[in-house]
Amino acid sequence: MNGAAFYAYAAPEPVGFGDRPVRPEKAFYSKQMSEFFLMYDEVRAAKSPRDALLEFCQSTYEAGADLGQWDRTNLERPV
């Protein structure tokens, strides 16, 4: 992996975190780093870079929160 990237991780990492599908499609999990990555160039090339980055942030948050059994009702505000 070369180049700038956005990344997301959970600590402690819940079981199955790296197996959880995240968005957008170009995002991936690195077993070596124990993190999800979305390359900066993929975000720049997206139809909507803002939406691509928000999808990455939201889907990786959901993966960690769901698998970590966080109390999402009390942590999140309705949009």
Short mmCIF file of N, CA and C in Angstrom, two decimals:
data_model
loop_
_atom_site.label_atom_id
_atom_site.label_comp_id
_atom_site.label_asym_id
_atom_site.label_seq_id
_atom_site.Cartn_x
_atom_site.Cartn_y
_atom_site.Cartn_z
N MET A 1 0.85 -1.17 0.00
CA MET A 1 0.00 0.00 0.00
C MET A 1 0.90 1.23 0.00
N ASN A 2 0.74 2.04 -1.02
CA ASN A 2 1.50 3.28 -1.13
C ASN A 2 0.52 4.43 -1.30
N GLY A 3 0.85 5.56 -0.70
CA GLY A 3 0.04 6.75 -0.87
C GLY A 3 -0.76 7.09 0.37
N ALA A 4 -1.36 8.26 0.32
CA ALA A 4 -2.17 8.74 1.43
C ALA A 4 -3.47 7.94 1.53
N ALA A 5 -3.94 7.79 2.76
CA ALA A 5 -5.16 7.00 2.97
C ALA A 5 -5.90 7.49 4.20
N PHE A 6 -7.18 7.26 4.19
CA PHE A 6 -8.00 7.40 5.39
C PHE A 6 -8.00 6.03 6.04
N TYR A 7 -8.06 5.99 7.37
CA TYR A 7 -8.05 4.70 8.04
C TYR A 7 -8.99 4.71 9.22
N ALA A 8 -9.37 3.51 9.65
CA ALA A 8 -10.25 3.36 10.81
C ALA A 8 -9.89 2.06 11.51
N TYR A 9 -9.94 2.12 12.83
CA TYR A 9 -9.68 0.92 13.62
C TYR A 9 -10.55 0.94 14.86
N ALA A 10 -10.61 -0.18 15.55
CA ALA A 10 -11.32 -0.28 16.82
C ALA A 10 -10.37 -0.88 17.84
N ALA A 11 -10.36 -0.32 19.03
CA ALA A 11 -9.47 -0.83 20.07
C ALA A 11 -10.24 -0.90 21.38
N PRO A 12 -10.32 -2.06 21.97
CA PRO A 12 -9.83 -3.33 21.44
C PRO A 12 -10.67 -3.76 20.25
N GLU A 13 -10.04 -4.45 19.35
CA GLU A 13 -10.73 -4.87 18.12
C GLU A 13 -11.71 -5.99 18.43
N PRO A 14 -13.00 -5.79 18.14
CA PRO A 14 -13.97 -6.85 18.39
C PRO A 14 -13.80 -8.00 17.39
N VAL A 15 -14.16 -9.17 17.81
CA VAL A 15 -14.08 -10.36 16.95
C VAL A 15 -14.90 -10.12 15.70
N GLY A 16 -14.32 -10.39 14.54
CA GLY A 16 -15.01 -10.26 13.27
C GLY A 16 -14.91 -8.89 12.63
N PHE A 17 -14.24 -7.95 13.28
CA PHE A 17 -14.16 -6.58 12.76
C PHE A 17 -13.61 -6.55 11.34
N GLY A 18 -12.51 -7.23 11.10
CA GLY A 18 -11.88 -7.21 9.78
C GLY A 18 -12.66 -7.94 8.71
N ASP A 19 -13.63 -8.76 9.12
CA ASP A 19 -14.45 -9.50 8.16
C ASP A 19 -15.72 -8.75 7.79
N ARG A 20 -15.98 -7.68 8.48
CA ARG A 20 -17.21 -6.91 8.26
C ARG A 20 -17.11 -6.14 6.95
N PRO A 21 -18.11 -6.24 6.06
CA PRO A 21 -18.07 -5.45 4.83
C PRO A 21 -18.29 -3.97 5.15
N VAL A 22 -17.47 -3.13 4.55
CA VAL A 22 -17.61 -1.68 4.73
C VAL A 22 -17.72 -1.02 3.36
N ARG A 23 -18.10 0.25 3.37
CA ARG A 23 -18.28 1.00 2.13
C ARG A 23 -17.29 2.16 2.11
N PRO A 24 -17.01 2.69 0.95
CA PRO A 24 -17.41 2.23 -0.39
C PRO A 24 -16.67 0.96 -0.79
N GLU A 25 -16.98 0.48 -1.95
CA GLU A 25 -16.45 -0.80 -2.43
C GLU A 25 -14.92 -0.87 -2.40
N LYS A 26 -14.24 0.24 -2.60
CA LYS A 26 -12.77 0.26 -2.67
C LYS A 26 -12.10 0.21 -1.29
N ALA A 27 -12.86 0.34 -0.22
CA ALA A 27 -12.29 0.24 1.13
C ALA A 27 -11.86 -1.20 1.39
N PHE A 28 -10.82 -1.37 2.20
CA PHE A 28 -10.32 -2.71 2.48
C PHE A 28 -9.73 -2.78 3.88
N TYR A 29 -9.61 -4.01 4.37
CA TYR A 29 -9.03 -4.27 5.69
C TYR A 29 -7.63 -4.84 5.52
N SER A 30 -6.68 -4.30 6.25
CA SER A 30 -5.32 -4.81 6.26
C SER A 30 -5.11 -5.66 7.50
N LYS A 31 -4.90 -6.95 7.32
CA LYS A 31 -4.63 -7.83 8.47
C LYS A 31 -3.32 -7.46 9.13
N GLN A 32 -2.36 -7.02 8.35
CA GLN A 32 -1.05 -6.63 8.89
C GLN A 32 -1.18 -5.43 9.82
N MET A 33 -2.00 -4.45 9.46
CA MET A 33 -2.15 -3.23 10.25
C MET A 33 -3.35 -3.28 11.21
N SER A 34 -4.24 -4.24 11.01
CA SER A 34 -5.49 -4.36 11.79
C SER A 34 -6.33 -3.09 11.69
N GLU A 35 -6.44 -2.57 10.46
CA GLU A 35 -7.19 -1.35 10.19
C GLU A 35 -7.87 -1.43 8.83
N PHE A 36 -8.96 -0.69 8.71
CA PHE A 36 -9.58 -0.49 7.41
C PHE A 36 -8.92 0.72 6.76
N PHE A 37 -8.80 0.67 5.43
CA PHE A 37 -8.21 1.77 4.67
C PHE A 37 -9.08 2.12 3.48
N LEU A 38 -9.05 3.40 3.15
CA LEU A 38 -9.64 3.91 1.91
C LEU A 38 -8.63 4.90 1.36
N MET A 39 -8.10 4.59 0.20
CA MET A 39 -7.04 5.41 -0.37
C MET A 39 -7.57 6.79 -0.76
N TYR A 40 -6.75 7.78 -0.50
CA TYR A 40 -7.09 9.17 -0.80
C TYR A 40 -7.45 9.36 -2.27
N ASP A 41 -6.70 8.73 -3.15
CA ASP A 41 -6.97 8.86 -4.60
C ASP A 41 -8.33 8.28 -4.97
N GLU A 42 -8.77 7.23 -4.26
CA GLU A 42 -10.09 6.66 -4.52
C GLU A 42 -11.18 7.67 -4.12
N VAL A 43 -10.96 8.36 -3.02
CA VAL A 43 -11.92 9.37 -2.58
C VAL A 43 -11.96 10.51 -3.60
N ARG A 44 -10.80 10.98 -4.02
CA ARG A 44 -10.73 12.08 -5.01
C ARG A 44 -11.43 11.72 -6.31
N ALA A 45 -11.33 10.45 -6.72
CA ALA A 45 -11.89 10.02 -8.00
C ALA A 45 -13.38 9.68 -7.92
N ALA A 46 -13.93 9.64 -6.73
CA ALA A 46 -15.34 9.28 -6.56
C ALA A 46 -16.25 10.35 -7.15
N LYS A 47 -17.43 9.93 -7.56
CA LYS A 47 -18.43 10.86 -8.09
C LYS A 47 -18.69 11.97 -7.06
N SER A 48 -18.80 11.57 -5.81
CA SER A 48 -18.95 12.53 -4.71
C SER A 48 -17.92 12.17 -3.63
N PRO A 49 -16.78 12.83 -3.63
CA PRO A 49 -15.76 12.53 -2.61
C PRO A 49 -16.30 12.64 -1.18
N ARG A 50 -17.13 13.62 -0.94
CA ARG A 50 -17.71 13.80 0.39
C ARG A 50 -18.51 12.56 0.80
N ASP A 51 -19.37 12.09 -0.10
CA ASP A 51 -20.19 10.92 0.20
C ASP A 51 -19.34 9.67 0.38
N ALA A 52 -18.30 9.52 -0.42
CA ALA A 52 -17.43 8.35 -0.31
C ALA A 52 -16.76 8.32 1.06
N LEU A 53 -16.25 9.45 1.50
CA LEU A 53 -15.59 9.50 2.80
C LEU A 53 -16.59 9.29 3.94
N LEU A 54 -17.76 9.89 3.82
CA LEU A 54 -18.78 9.69 4.86
C LEU A 54 -19.23 8.23 4.94
N GLU A 55 -19.35 7.58 3.79
CA GLU A 55 -19.71 6.15 3.78
C GLU A 55 -18.65 5.33 4.51
N PHE A 56 -17.39 5.64 4.26
CA PHE A 56 -16.29 4.93 4.92
C PHE A 56 -16.36 5.14 6.43
N CYS A 57 -16.49 6.37 6.85
CA CYS A 57 -16.53 6.68 8.28
C CYS A 57 -17.74 6.01 8.95
N GLN A 58 -18.89 6.12 8.33
CA GLN A 58 -20.10 5.54 8.93
C GLN A 58 -20.04 4.03 8.98
N SER A 59 -19.63 3.40 7.90
CA SER A 59 -19.64 1.94 7.86
C SER A 59 -18.58 1.33 8.79
N THR A 60 -17.44 1.97 8.94
CA THR A 60 -16.43 1.43 9.86
C THR A 60 -16.85 1.68 11.31
N TYR A 61 -17.50 2.82 11.57
CA TYR A 61 -18.05 3.07 12.90
C TYR A 61 -19.08 2.00 13.24
N GLU A 62 -20.00 1.73 12.31
CA GLU A 62 -21.04 0.73 12.56
C GLU A 62 -20.44 -0.65 12.81
N ALA A 63 -19.39 -0.99 12.08
CA ALA A 63 -18.74 -2.28 12.30
C ALA A 63 -18.21 -2.38 13.72
N GLY A 64 -17.48 -1.38 14.17
CA GLY A 64 -16.94 -1.41 15.52
C GLY A 64 -18.01 -1.34 16.59
N ALA A 65 -19.01 -0.48 16.38
CA ALA A 65 -20.07 -0.30 17.37
C ALA A 65 -20.94 -1.55 17.50
N ASP A 66 -21.34 -2.13 16.38
CA ASP A 66 -22.19 -3.32 16.42
C ASP A 66 -21.45 -4.51 17.02
N LEU A 67 -20.26 -4.77 16.52
CA LEU A 67 -19.52 -5.93 17.01
C LEU A 67 -19.01 -5.74 18.43
N GLY A 68 -18.76 -4.50 18.81
CA GLY A 68 -18.33 -4.20 20.17
C GLY A 68 -19.48 -4.07 21.15
N GLN A 69 -20.70 -4.23 20.65
CA GLN A 69 -21.92 -4.17 21.45
C GLN A 69 -22.03 -2.86 22.23
N TRP A 70 -21.74 -1.76 21.53
CA TRP A 70 -21.88 -0.44 22.14
C TRP A 70 -23.36 -0.11 22.30
N ASP A 71 -23.67 0.71 23.26
CA ASP A 71 -25.04 1.17 23.50
C ASP A 71 -25.32 2.32 22.53
N ARG A 72 -25.59 1.98 21.29
CA ARG A 72 -25.74 2.99 20.24
C ARG A 72 -26.93 3.91 20.49
N THR A 73 -27.98 3.41 21.12
CA THR A 73 -29.15 4.25 21.40
C THR A 73 -28.76 5.45 22.23
N ASN A 74 -27.91 5.25 23.21
CA ASN A 74 -27.50 6.35 24.08
C ASN A 74 -26.28 7.12 23.56
N LEU A 75 -25.58 6.57 22.59
CA LEU A 75 -24.40 7.23 22.04
C LEU A 75 -24.71 8.13 20.85
N GLU A 76 -25.76 7.82 20.12
CA GLU A 76 -26.02 8.50 18.86
C GLU A 76 -27.21 9.44 18.95
N ARG A 77 -27.14 10.47 18.16
CA ARG A 77 -28.25 11.42 18.02
C ARG A 77 -28.92 11.18 16.67
N PRO A 78 -30.25 11.30 16.63
CA PRO A 78 -30.93 11.17 15.33
C PRO A 78 -30.48 12.30 14.40
N VAL A 79 -30.40 11.98 13.13
CA VAL A 79 -30.00 12.97 12.14
C VAL A 79 -31.18 13.76 11.67
#
